[in-house]
N, CA and C atoms as an extended XYZ file, in Angstrom:
543
Properties=species:S:1:pos:R:3:atomname:S:1:resname:S:1:resid:I:1 pbc="F F F"
N       -27.432       -9.480       -1.476 N   UNK     1
C       -26.428       -8.788       -2.257 CA  UNK     1
C       -25.572       -9.766       -3.073 C   UNK     1
N       -25.251      -10.904       -2.478 N   UNK     2
C       -24.364      -11.842       -3.172 CA  UNK     2
C       -25.011      -12.458       -4.413 C   UNK     2
N       -26.320      -12.359       -4.542 N   UNK     3
C       -27.019      -12.924       -5.703 CA  UNK     3
C       -27.201      -11.897       -6.837 C   UNK     3
N       -26.911      -10.653       -6.574 N   UNK     4
C       -27.147       -9.603       -7.573 CA  UNK     4
C       -26.102       -9.652       -8.679 C   UNK     4
N       -26.567       -9.416       -9.876 N   UNK     5
C       -25.683       -9.261      -11.034 CA  UNK     5
C       -25.850       -7.814      -11.485 C   UNK     5
N       -24.932       -6.963      -11.032 N   UNK     6
C       -25.069       -5.528      -11.165 CA  UNK     6
C       -24.142       -4.999      -12.265 C   UNK     6
N       -24.717       -4.735      -13.426 N   UNK     7
C       -23.920       -4.209      -14.540 CA  UNK     7
C       -23.344       -2.836      -14.204 C   UNK     7
N       -23.999       -2.087      -13.331 N   UNK     8
C       -23.468       -0.795      -12.898 CA  UNK     8
C       -22.158       -0.950      -12.149 C   UNK     8
N       -22.064       -1.979      -11.346 N   UNK     9
C       -20.811       -2.257      -10.653 CA  UNK     9
C       -19.720       -2.636      -11.660 C   UNK     9
N       -20.111       -3.387      -12.682 N   UNK    10
C       -19.146       -3.705      -13.737 CA  UNK    10
C       -18.610       -2.438      -14.378 C   UNK    10
N       -19.506       -1.481      -14.653 N   UNK    11
C       -19.073       -0.190      -15.206 CA  UNK    11
C       -18.075        0.484      -14.266 C   UNK    11
N       -18.379        0.485      -12.972 N   UNK    12
C       -17.484        1.120      -12.005 CA  UNK    12
C       -16.103        0.471      -12.016 C   UNK    12
N       -16.072       -0.846      -12.060 N   UNK    13
C       -14.789       -1.550      -12.066 CA  UNK    13
C       -14.018       -1.311      -13.364 C   UNK    13
N       -14.720       -1.272      -14.487 N   UNK    14
C       -14.054       -0.988      -15.766 CA  UNK    14
C       -13.550        0.446      -15.782 C   UNK    14
N       -14.307        1.373      -15.182 N   UNK    15
C       -13.855        2.763      -15.076 CA  UNK    15
C       -12.527        2.829      -14.330 C   UNK    15
N       -12.439        2.112      -13.234 N   UNK    16
C       -11.189        2.075      -12.468 CA  UNK    16
C       -10.061        1.425      -13.279 C   UNK    16
N       -10.386        0.388      -14.025 N   UNK    17
C        -9.386       -0.286      -14.854 CA  UNK    17
C        -8.844        0.661      -15.928 C   UNK    17
N        -9.731        1.389      -16.575 N   UNK    18
C        -9.307        2.348      -17.598 CA  UNK    18
C        -8.368        3.385      -16.982 C   UNK    18
N        -8.733        3.885      -15.809 N   UNK    19
C        -7.892        4.873      -15.123 CA  UNK    19
C        -6.527        4.264      -14.772 C   UNK    19
N        -6.534        3.060      -14.253 N   UNK    20
C        -5.287        2.388      -13.882 CA  UNK    20
C        -4.366        2.230      -15.098 C   UNK    20
N        -4.931        1.791      -16.213 N   UNK    21
C        -4.123        1.586      -17.426 CA  UNK    21
C        -3.561        2.915      -17.913 C   UNK    21
N        -4.379        3.957      -17.915 N   UNK    22
C        -3.897        5.270      -18.361 CA  UNK    22
C        -2.787        5.782      -17.451 C   UNK    22
N        -2.953        5.646      -16.148 N   UNK    23
C        -1.935        6.130      -15.212 CA  UNK    23
C        -0.639        5.334      -15.341 C   UNK    23
N        -0.754        4.061      -15.611 N   UNK    24
C         0.426        3.204      -15.764 CA  UNK    24
C         1.223        3.580      -17.018 C   UNK    24
N         0.578        4.245      -17.957 N   UNK    25
C         1.220        4.575      -19.231 CA  UNK    25
C         1.624        6.041      -19.331 C   UNK    25
N         1.778        6.687      -18.185 N   UNK    26
C         2.229        8.076      -18.181 CA  UNK    26
C         3.711        8.141      -18.493 C   UNK    26
N         4.179        9.224      -19.083 N   UNK    27
C         3.407       10.365      -19.578 CA  UNK    27
C         2.849       10.084      -20.975 C   UNK    27
N         1.992       10.978      -21.410 N   UNK    28
C         1.523       10.932      -22.792 CA  UNK    28
C         0.390        9.966      -23.061 C   UNK    28
N        -0.442        9.686      -22.063 N   UNK    29
C        -1.588        8.808      -22.288 CA  UNK    29
C        -2.754        9.284      -21.421 C   UNK    29
N        -3.950        9.097      -21.939 N   UNK    30
C        -5.161        9.389      -21.168 CA  UNK    30
C        -6.165        8.286      -21.397 C   UNK    30
N        -7.084        8.170      -20.468 N   UNK    31
C        -8.157        7.198      -20.593 CA  UNK    31
C        -9.344        7.644      -19.769 C   UNK    31
N       -10.522        7.449      -20.306 N   UNK    32
C       -11.735        7.838      -19.585 CA  UNK    32
C       -12.932        7.095      -20.157 C   UNK    32
N       -13.966        7.021      -19.352 N   UNK    33
C       -15.252        6.520      -19.812 CA  UNK    33
C       -16.031        7.729      -20.303 C   UNK    33
N       -16.648        7.612      -21.463 N   UNK    34
C       -17.401        8.731      -22.027 CA  UNK    34
C       -18.884        8.539      -21.865 C   UNK    34
N       -19.557        8.341      -22.939 N   UNK    35
C       -21.010        8.211      -22.965 CA  UNK    35
C       -21.431        6.942      -22.230 C   UNK    35
N       -22.479        7.049      -21.424 N   UNK    36
C       -22.980        5.903      -20.660 CA  UNK    36
C       -24.497        5.810      -20.818 C   UNK    36
N       -24.983        4.627      -21.153 N   UNK    37
C       -26.415        4.324      -21.152 CA  UNK    37
C       -26.630        3.156      -20.196 C   UNK    37
N       -27.523        3.342      -19.245 N   UNK    38
C       -27.805        2.323      -18.237 CA  UNK    38
C       -29.226        1.818      -18.460 C   UNK    38
N       -29.373        0.501      -18.411 N   UNK    39
C       -30.689       -0.106      -18.628 CA  UNK    39
C       -31.093       -0.924      -17.420 C   UNK    39
N       -32.270       -0.764      -16.868 N   UNK    40
C       -33.387        0.002      -17.406 CA  UNK    40
C       -33.376        1.484      -17.007 C   UNK    40
N       -32.355        1.950      -16.320 N   UNK    41
C       -32.221        3.360      -15.954 CA  UNK    41
C       -33.358        3.818      -15.039 C   UNK    41
N       -33.597        3.037      -14.022 N   UNK    42
C       -34.608        3.360      -13.021 CA  UNK    42
C       -33.918        3.462      -11.665 C   UNK    42
N       -34.357        4.389      -10.860 N   UNK    43
C       -33.660        4.664       -9.597 CA  UNK    43
C       -33.647        3.488       -8.630 C   UNK    43
N       -34.555        2.553       -8.749 N   UNK    44
C       -34.581        1.455       -7.784 CA  UNK    44
C       -34.471        0.079       -8.432 C   UNK    44
N       -33.889        0.025       -9.621 N   UNK    45
C       -33.707       -1.246      -10.326 CA  UNK    45
C       -32.214       -1.416      -10.613 C   UNK    45
N       -31.683       -2.545      -10.232 N   UNK    46
C       -30.272       -2.835      -10.493 CA  UNK    46
C       -30.057       -2.893      -11.998 C   UNK    46
N       -29.066       -2.178      -12.521 N   UNK    47
C       -28.835       -2.209      -13.960 CA  UNK    47
C       -28.502       -3.620      -14.444 C   UNK    47
N       -29.232       -4.048      -15.460 N   UNK    48
C       -28.962       -5.342      -16.075 CA  UNK    48
C       -28.038       -5.215      -17.267 C   UNK    48
N       -27.902       -3.981      -17.766 N   UNK    49
C       -27.057       -3.745      -18.938 CA  UNK    49
C       -26.548       -2.312      -18.883 C   UNK    49
N       -25.292       -2.140      -19.233 N   UNK    50
C       -24.696       -0.813      -19.349 CA  UNK    50
C       -23.901       -0.791      -20.651 C   UNK    50
N       -24.162        0.227      -21.451 N   UNK    51
C       -23.415        0.424      -22.696 CA  UNK    51
C       -22.653        1.731      -22.528 C   UNK    51
N       -21.349        1.693      -22.784 N   UNK    52
C       -20.536        2.891      -22.562 CA  UNK    52
C       -19.367        2.923      -23.535 C   UNK    52
N       -18.774        4.095      -23.643 N   UNK    53
C       -17.596        4.245      -24.491 CA  UNK    53
C       -16.363        4.412      -23.622 C   UNK    53
N       -15.265        3.882      -24.105 N   UNK    54
C       -13.965        4.059      -23.475 CA  UNK    54
C       -13.117        4.854      -24.457 C   UNK    54
N       -12.515        5.912      -23.971 N   UNK    55
C       -11.647        6.738      -24.805 CA  UNK    55
C       -10.232        6.632      -24.261 C   UNK    55
N        -9.359        5.993      -25.022 N   UNK    56
C        -7.949        5.895      -24.664 CA  UNK    56
C        -7.159        6.594      -25.752 C   UNK    56
N        -6.206        7.402      -25.325 N   UNK    57
C        -5.423        8.160      -26.297 CA  UNK    57
C        -3.952        8.189      -25.914 C   UNK    57
N        -3.134        8.191      -26.926 N   UNK    58
C        -1.703        8.455      -26.799 CA  UNK    58
C        -1.201        8.837      -28.181 C   UNK    58
N        -0.219        9.714      -28.202 N   UNK    59
C         0.375       10.086      -29.483 CA  UNK    59
C         1.369        9.031      -29.960 C   UNK    59
N         1.643        8.054      -29.115 N   UNK    60
C         2.560        6.973      -29.459 CA  UNK    60
C         1.739        5.731      -29.813 C   UNK    60
N         1.723        5.343      -31.080 N   UNK    61
C         0.876        4.212      -31.494 CA  UNK    61
C         1.106        2.929      -30.698 C   UNK    61
N         2.350        2.581      -30.412 N   UNK    62
C         2.621        1.341      -29.672 CA  UNK    62
C         2.028        1.412      -28.269 C   UNK    62
N         2.121        2.577      -27.636 N   UNK    63
C         1.550        2.741      -26.296 CA  UNK    63
C         0.032        2.638      -26.362 C   UNK    63
N        -0.569        3.300      -27.344 N   UNK    64
C        -2.019        3.265      -27.500 CA  UNK    64
C        -2.510        1.836      -27.708 C   UNK    64
N        -1.869        1.112      -28.601 N   UNK    65
C        -2.282       -0.268      -28.870 CA  UNK    65
C        -2.085       -1.155      -27.643 C   UNK    65
N        -1.014       -0.920      -26.900 N   UNK    66
C        -0.776       -1.680      -25.673 CA  UNK    66
C        -1.853       -1.427      -24.631 C   UNK    66
N        -2.295       -0.174      -24.517 N   UNK    67
C        -3.362        0.165      -23.570 CA  UNK    67
C        -4.664       -0.532      -23.947 C   UNK    67
N        -5.001       -0.460      -25.222 N   UNK    68
C        -6.233       -1.098      -25.689 CA  UNK    68
C        -6.150       -2.613      -25.494 C   UNK    68
N        -5.013       -3.187      -25.840 N   UNK    69
C        -4.840       -4.637      -25.676 CA  UNK    69
C        -4.993       -5.052      -24.214 C   UNK    69
N        -4.418       -4.256      -23.308 N   UNK    70
C        -4.528       -4.592      -21.888 CA  UNK    70
C        -5.984       -4.504      -21.422 C   UNK    70
N        -6.691       -3.472      -21.838 N   UNK    71
C        -8.098       -3.346      -21.463 CA  UNK    71
C        -8.897       -4.544      -21.975 C   UNK    71
N        -8.702       -4.892      -23.223 N   UNK    72
C        -9.468       -5.992      -23.817 CA  UNK    72
C        -9.109       -7.336      -23.184 C   UNK    72
N        -7.890       -7.467      -22.687 N   UNK    73
C        -7.484       -8.717      -22.040 CA  UNK    73
C        -8.014       -8.817      -20.610 C   UNK    73
N        -8.047       -7.699      -19.893 N   UNK    74
C        -8.394       -7.741      -18.475 CA  UNK    74
C        -9.882       -7.528      -18.179 C   UNK    74
N       -10.564       -6.739      -18.988 N   UNK    75
C       -11.959       -6.387      -18.690 CA  UNK    75
C       -12.884       -7.600      -18.574 C   UNK    75
N       -12.789       -8.587      -19.452 N   UNK    76
C       -13.698       -9.733      -19.295 CA  UNK    76
C       -13.550      -10.428      -17.938 C   UNK    76
N       -12.342      -10.564      -17.445 N   UNK    77
C       -12.121      -11.206      -16.147 CA  UNK    77
C       -12.657      -10.379      -14.992 C   UNK    77
N       -12.522       -9.066      -15.088 N   UNK    78
C       -13.061       -8.169      -14.064 CA  UNK    78
C       -14.566       -8.363      -13.958 C   UNK    78
N       -15.222       -8.426      -15.091 N   UNK    79
C       -16.677       -8.589      -15.098 CA  UNK    79
C       -17.097      -10.000      -14.695 C   UNK    79
N       -16.367      -10.979      -15.173 N   UNK    80
C       -16.690      -12.365      -14.831 CA  UNK    80
C       -16.627      -12.581      -13.319 C   UNK    80
N       -15.679      -11.928      -12.661 N   UNK    81
C       -15.502      -12.088      -11.217 CA  UNK    81
C       -16.720      -11.616      -10.424 C   UNK    81
N       -17.538      -10.745      -11.006 N   UNK    82
C       -18.741      -10.280      -10.301 CA  UNK    82
C       -20.019      -10.810      -10.950 C   UNK    82
N       -19.866      -11.737      -11.884 N   UNK    83
C       -21.021      -12.403      -12.460 CA  UNK    83
C       -21.738      -11.664      -13.565 C   UNK    83
N       -21.056      -10.737      -14.214 N   UNK    84
C       -21.666      -10.045      -15.358 CA  UNK    84
C       -20.817      -10.281      -16.594 C   UNK    84
N       -21.443      -10.163      -17.753 N   UNK    85
C       -20.734      -10.374      -19.004 CA  UNK    85
C       -20.040       -9.103      -19.475 C   UNK    85
N       -19.175       -9.264      -20.449 N   UNK    86
C       -18.474       -8.130      -21.045 CA  UNK    86
C       -18.340       -8.378      -22.533 C   UNK    86
N       -18.796       -7.435      -23.326 N   UNK    87
C       -18.605       -7.465      -24.774 CA  UNK    87
C       -18.049       -6.119      -25.183 C   UNK    87
N       -17.177       -6.107      -26.187 N   UNK    88
C       -16.598       -4.841      -26.643 CA  UNK    88
C       -16.342       -4.905      -28.135 C   UNK    88
N       -16.433       -3.750      -28.748 N   UNK    89
C       -15.991       -3.630      -30.135 CA  UNK    89
C       -15.324       -2.270      -30.277 C   UNK    89
N       -14.315       -2.246      -31.091 N   UNK    90
C       -13.566       -1.010      -31.290 CA  UNK    90
C       -14.221       -0.236      -32.422 C   UNK    90
N       -14.561        1.012      -32.131 N   UNK    91
C       -15.139        1.916      -33.130 CA  UNK    91
C       -14.413        3.254      -33.041 C   UNK    91
N       -14.219        3.866      -34.159 N   UNK    92
C       -13.656        5.216      -34.164 CA  UNK    92
C       -12.195        5.323      -33.801 C   UNK    92
N       -11.459        4.237      -33.828 N   UNK    93
C       -10.036        4.317      -33.497 CA  UNK    93
C        -9.246        4.721      -34.732 C   UNK    93
N        -8.309        5.642      -34.536 N   UNK    94
C        -7.433        6.041      -35.636 CA  UNK    94
C        -6.032        6.284      -35.097 C   UNK    94
N        -5.084        6.153      -35.980 N   UNK    95
C        -3.694        6.377      -35.589 CA  UNK    95
C        -3.482        7.857      -35.293 C   UNK    95
N        -2.710        8.164      -34.260 N   UNK    96
C        -2.462        9.565      -33.944 CA  UNK    96
C        -1.696       10.247      -35.081 C   UNK    96
N        -2.148       11.423      -35.501 N   UNK    97
C        -1.456       12.107      -36.594 CA  UNK    97
C        -0.205       12.829      -36.102 C   UNK    97
N         0.736       12.974      -36.992 N   UNK    98
C         1.911       13.822      -36.733 CA  UNK    98
C         1.761       15.037      -37.639 C   UNK    98
N         1.634       16.206      -37.043 N   UNK    99
C         1.442       17.409      -37.841 CA  UNK    99
C         2.724       17.794      -38.572 C   UNK    99
N         2.542       18.588      -39.609 N   UNK   100
C         3.635       19.037      -40.457 CA  UNK   100
C         4.667       19.808      -39.631 C   UNK   100
N         5.920       19.357      -39.685 N   UNK   101
C         6.975       19.984      -38.878 CA  UNK   101
C         7.174       21.444      -39.246 C   UNK   101
N         7.041       21.788      -40.535 N   UNK   102
C         7.195       23.178      -40.953 CA  UNK   102
C         6.094       24.071      -40.387 C   UNK   102
N         4.865       23.574      -40.400 N   UNK   103
C         3.748       24.349      -39.836 CA  UNK   103
C         3.906       24.498      -38.326 C   UNK   103
N         4.297       23.422      -37.677 N   UNK   104
C         4.490       23.473      -36.222 CA  UNK   104
C         5.601       24.465      -35.889 C   UNK   104
N         6.687       24.434      -36.644 N   UNK   105
C         7.790       25.372      -36.408 CA  UNK   105
C         7.343       26.808      -36.638 C   UNK   105
N         6.522       27.047      -37.651 N   UNK   106
C         6.039       28.405      -37.917 CA  UNK   106
C         5.192       28.922      -36.753 C   UNK   106
N         4.362       28.068      -36.193 N   UNK   107
C         3.550       28.467      -35.030 CA  UNK   107
C         4.456       28.761      -33.841 C   UNK   107
N         5.394       27.866      -33.579 N   UNK   108
C         6.328       28.055      -32.465 CA  UNK   108
C         7.143       29.336      -32.646 C   UNK   108
N         7.670       29.552      -33.858 N   UNK   109
C         8.468       30.745      -34.134 CA  UNK   109
C         7.661       32.024      -33.945 C   UNK   109
N         6.420       32.020      -34.391 N   UNK   110
C         5.562       33.201      -34.251 CA  UNK   110
C         5.340       33.519      -32.777 C   UNK   110
N         5.056       32.506      -31.980 N   UNK   111
C         4.837       32.732      -30.548 CA  UNK   111
C         6.098       33.296      -29.892 C   UNK   111
N         7.255       32.755      -30.272 N   UNK   112
C         8.520       33.242      -29.705 CA  UNK   112
C         8.786       34.678      -30.120 C   UNK   112
N         8.609       34.986      -31.411 N   UNK   113
C         8.851       36.362      -31.883 CA  UNK   113
C         7.924       37.365      -31.203 C   UNK   113
N         6.704       36.949      -30.928 N   UNK   114
C         5.735       37.842      -30.298 CA  UNK   114
C         5.913       37.920      -28.783 C   UNK   114
N         6.779       37.089      -28.244 N   UNK   115
C         7.041       37.115      -26.807 CA  UNK   115
C         5.945       36.471      -25.971 C   UNK   115
N         5.158       35.590      -26.581 N   UNK   116
C         4.069       34.927      -25.860 CA  UNK   116
C         4.572       33.625      -25.240 C   UNK   116
N         4.056       33.311      -24.067 N   UNK   117
C         4.394       32.018      -23.483 CA  UNK   117
C         3.772       30.938      -24.369 C   UNK   117
N         4.456       29.830      -24.481 N   UNK   118
C         3.960       28.754      -25.334 CA  UNK   118
C         4.607       27.433      -24.932 C   UNK   118
N         4.014       26.367      -25.383 N   UNK   119
C         4.574       25.041      -25.162 CA  UNK   119
C         4.019       24.096      -26.212 C   UNK   119
N         4.803       23.109      -26.561 N   UNK   120
C         4.308       22.069      -27.456 CA  UNK   120
C         3.395       21.168      -26.641 C   UNK   120
N         2.222       20.872      -27.185 N   UNK   121
C         1.306       19.956      -26.518 CA  UNK   121
C         0.816       18.929      -27.525 C   UNK   121
N         0.265       17.893      -26.995 N   UNK   122
C        -0.302       16.844      -27.831 CA  UNK   122
C        -1.800       16.838      -27.568 C   UNK   122
N        -2.568       16.937      -28.622 N   UNK   123
C        -4.019       16.868      -28.486 CA  UNK   123
C        -4.479       15.542      -29.042 C   UNK   123
N        -5.113       14.765      -28.212 N   UNK   124
C        -5.593       13.465      -28.655 CA  UNK   124
C        -7.001       13.494      -29.202 C   UNK   124
N        -7.667       14.614      -29.048 N   UNK   125
C        -9.047       14.690      -29.530 CA  UNK   125
C        -9.065       14.664      -31.054 C   UNK   125
N       -10.137       14.191      -31.616 N   UNK   126
C       -10.252       14.087      -33.073 CA  UNK   126
C       -10.644       15.405      -33.720 C   UNK   126
N        -9.799       16.403      -33.588 N   UNK   127
C       -10.071       17.709      -34.185 CA  UNK   127
C       -10.076       17.610      -35.711 C   UNK   127
N       -10.764       18.535      -36.351 N   UNK   128
C       -10.793       18.563      -37.815 CA  UNK   128
C        -9.388       18.588      -38.403 C   UNK   128
N        -8.465       19.239      -37.702 N   UNK   129
C        -7.093       19.332      -38.200 CA  UNK   129
C        -6.459       17.963      -38.410 C   UNK   129
N        -6.875       16.979      -37.631 N   UNK   130
C        -6.334       15.622      -37.804 CA  UNK   130
C        -6.662       15.084      -39.191 C   UNK   130
N        -7.843       15.422      -39.693 N   UNK   131
C        -8.285       14.920      -40.995 CA  UNK   131
C        -7.740       15.793      -42.116 C   UNK   131
N        -7.673       17.081      -41.901 N   UNK   132
C        -7.080       17.975      -42.899 CA  UNK   132
C        -5.619       17.609      -43.102 C   UNK   132
N        -4.970       17.185      -42.031 N   UNK   133
C        -3.570       16.784      -42.059 CA  UNK   133
C        -3.302       15.682      -43.092 C   UNK   133
N        -4.324       14.907      -43.422 N   UNK   134
C        -4.159       13.850      -44.428 CA  UNK   134
C        -4.006       14.406      -45.838 C   UNK   134
N        -4.469       15.642      -46.061 N   UNK   135
C        -4.446       16.189      -47.425 CA  UNK   135
C        -3.645       17.487      -47.560 C   UNK   135
N        -3.285       18.113      -46.450 N   UNK   136
C        -2.547       19.380      -46.526 CA  UNK   136
C        -1.710       19.553      -45.259 C   UNK   136
N        -0.571       20.252      -45.380 N   UNK   137
C         0.239       20.507      -44.180 CA  UNK   137
C        -0.595       21.235      -43.121 C   UNK   137
N        -0.505       20.757      -41.889 N   UNK   138
C        -1.394       21.235      -40.834 CA  UNK   138
C        -0.662       21.358      -39.502 C   UNK   138
N        -1.116       22.290      -38.688 N   UNK   139
C        -0.713       22.417      -37.287 CA  UNK   139
C        -1.906       23.005      -36.547 C   UNK   139
N        -1.823       23.030      -35.244 N   UNK   140
C        -2.905       23.594      -34.436 CA  UNK   140
C        -2.331       24.607      -33.458 C   UNK   140
N        -3.137       25.597      -33.152 N   UNK   141
C        -2.811       26.573      -32.117 CA  UNK   141
C        -3.862       26.419      -31.036 C   UNK   141
N        -3.431       26.125      -29.849 N   UNK   142
C        -4.353       25.980      -28.721 CA  UNK   142
C        -4.179       27.178      -27.801 C   UNK   142
N        -5.285       27.708      -27.341 N   UNK   143
C        -5.271       28.800      -26.381 CA  UNK   143
C        -5.738       28.254      -25.035 C   UNK   143
N        -5.241       28.836      -23.946 N   UNK   144
C        -5.684       28.350      -22.635 CA  UNK   144
C        -7.166       28.642      -22.403 C   UNK   144
N        -7.755       27.852      -21.553 N   UNK   145
C        -9.148       28.050      -21.155 CA  UNK   145
C        -9.181       28.377      -19.662 C   UNK   145
N       -10.163       29.141      -19.271 N   UNK   146
C       -10.318       29.502      -17.869 CA  UNK   146
C       -10.415       28.230      -17.030 C   UNK   146
N        -9.588       28.151      -16.010 N   UNK   147
C        -9.525       27.003      -15.096 CA  UNK   147
C        -9.212       25.690      -15.806 C   UNK   147
N        -8.667       25.750      -17.025 N   UNK   148
C        -8.279       24.539      -17.751 CA  UNK   148
C        -9.443       23.721      -18.283 C   UNK   148
N       -10.655       24.255      -18.234 N   UNK   149
C       -11.840       23.523      -18.652 CA  UNK   149
C       -12.034       23.675      -20.159 C   UNK   149
N       -11.884       22.574      -20.887 N   UNK   150
C       -12.075       22.622      -22.338 CA  UNK   150
C       -12.972       21.470      -22.775 C   UNK   150
N       -13.445       21.546      -24.006 N   UNK   151
C       -14.351       20.542      -24.560 CA  UNK   151
C       -15.571       20.371      -23.653 C   UNK   151
N       -16.125       21.485      -23.250 N   UNK   152
C       -17.241       21.504      -22.316 CA  UNK   152
C       -18.060       22.758      -22.595 C   UNK   152
N       -19.359       22.685      -22.386 N   UNK   153
C       -20.231       23.830      -22.646 CA  UNK   153
C       -19.840       25.040      -21.819 C   UNK   153
N       -19.216       24.831      -20.673 N   UNK   154
C       -18.816       25.935      -19.798 CA  UNK   154
C       -17.422       26.470      -20.133 C   UNK   154
N       -16.810       25.961      -21.202 N   UNK   155
C       -15.480       26.422      -21.607 CA  UNK   155
C       -15.506       27.929      -21.831 C   UNK   155
N       -14.429       28.571      -21.405 N   UNK   156
C       -14.342       30.023      -21.554 CA  UNK   156
C       -12.897       30.404      -21.865 C   UNK   156
N       -12.730       31.365      -22.765 N   UNK   157
C       -11.415       31.879      -23.115 CA  UNK   157
C       -11.477       33.395      -23.019 C   UNK   157
N       -10.403       33.993      -22.528 N   UNK   158
C       -10.404       35.446      -22.383 CA  UNK   158
C       -10.186       36.096      -23.752 C   UNK   158
N       -10.685       37.308      -23.939 N   UNK   159
C       -10.432       38.022      -25.201 CA  UNK   159
C        -8.937       38.186      -25.478 C   UNK   159
N        -8.138       38.375      -24.428 N   UNK   160
C        -6.691       38.525      -24.601 CA  UNK   160
C        -6.071       37.245      -25.145 C   UNK   160
N        -6.478       36.090      -24.601 N   UNK   161
C        -5.944       34.816      -25.088 CA  UNK   161
C        -6.361       34.587      -26.536 C   UNK   161
N        -7.595       34.927      -26.859 N   UNK   162
C        -8.073       34.760      -28.236 CA  UNK   162
C        -7.286       35.650      -29.187 C   UNK   162
N        -7.029       36.874      -28.779 N   UNK   163
C        -6.264       37.806      -29.619 CA  UNK   163
C        -4.841       37.302      -29.823 C   UNK   163
N        -4.231       36.785      -28.779 N   UNK   164
C        -2.858       36.271      -28.905 CA  UNK   164
C        -2.818       35.039      -29.811 C   UNK   164
N        -3.796       34.150      -29.688 N   UNK   165
C        -3.858       32.986      -30.563 CA  UNK   165
C        -4.013       33.392      -32.020 C   UNK   165
N        -4.865       34.381      -32.264 N   UNK   166
C        -5.071       34.896      -33.620 CA  UNK   166
C        -3.805       35.548      -34.144 C   UNK   166
N        -3.114       36.276      -33.272 N   UNK   167
C        -1.852       36.932      -33.637 CA  UNK   167
C        -0.800       35.893      -34.038 C   UNK   167
N        -0.723       34.816      -33.279 N   UNK   168
C         0.217       33.733      -33.606 CA  UNK   168
C        -0.133       33.128      -34.958 C   UNK   168
N        -1.408       32.867      -35.185 N   UNK   169
C        -1.843       32.311      -36.464 CA  UNK   169
C        -1.456       33.236      -37.618 C   UNK   169
N        -1.752       34.507      -37.467 N   UNK   170
C        -1.449       35.479      -38.517 CA  UNK   170
C         0.048       35.480      -38.849 C   UNK   170
N         0.884       35.525      -37.829 N   UNK   171
C         2.334       35.578      -38.070 CA  UNK   171
C         2.880       34.243      -38.581 C   UNK   171
N         2.291       33.139      -38.183 N   UNK   172
C         2.708       31.832      -38.716 CA  UNK   172
C         2.363       31.734      -40.196 C   UNK   172
N         1.205       32.254      -40.586 N   UNK   173
C         0.817       32.258      -42.002 CA  UNK   173
C         1.765       33.137      -42.809 C   UNK   173
N         2.085       34.303      -42.266 N   UNK   174
C         3.033       35.186      -42.961 CA  UNK   174
C         4.371       34.491      -43.160 C   UNK   174
N         4.877       33.843      -42.122 N   UNK   175
C         6.158       33.135      -42.238 CA  UNK   175
C         6.082       32.042      -43.296 C   UNK   175
N         5.003       31.267      -43.256 N   UNK   176
C         4.842       30.164      -44.208 CA  UNK   176
C         4.768       30.691      -45.634 C   UNK   176
N         4.151       31.852      -45.810 N   UNK   177
C         4.025       32.460      -47.142 CA  UNK   177
C         5.306       33.195      -47.565 C   UNK   177
N         6.281       33.286      -46.651 N   UNK   178
C         7.523       33.962      -46.971 CA  UNK   178
C         7.408       35.486      -46.966 C   UNK   178
N         6.458       36.008      -46.229 N   UNK   179
C         6.233       37.453      -46.150 CA  UNK   179
C         6.835       37.953      -44.851 C   UNK   179
N         7.679       38.981      -44.952 N   UNK   180
C         8.292       39.580      -43.766 CA  UNK   180
C         7.235       40.333      -42.983 C   UNK   180
N         7.241       40.187      -41.650 N   UNK   181
C         6.282       40.945      -40.862 CA  UNK   181
C         6.973       41.927      -39.939 C   UNK   181
């Protein structure tokens, strides 16, 4: 065992490191390992190489950059300690968007007028709205999912939640257009 160079173990340790960094940066931060490719991906062969993605998010740019910096500073040492290498490159990173305050207020006001429960949330996922936000005032309406499971093939939303989300959207658009409802 002491002679093995197990890239899978390196993945496990980096997974724990990502979790530790995200937890240390609460509230308002998340971190997870996403896509994983293991080579040679055989049930009885120690992985010699693992390629994976790390997803770290925060709506606060300084916090996000600090998390990434800490990961990049600590991960090589974690891997070196078990005799495996570590290489990383940043891909797909973008600054967290701030949605239009007027649009956000219109959504909030509509939910309040309709008597629906609501809360301001931060979505770190790269939704289309993040990119539309660069060219037009934007906000998002999120509806709850059964058992909180979202961004998954098993995601489910009740017809009532969908109707309420649509109702909020409709009334927010009316408010933004200056039409009394």
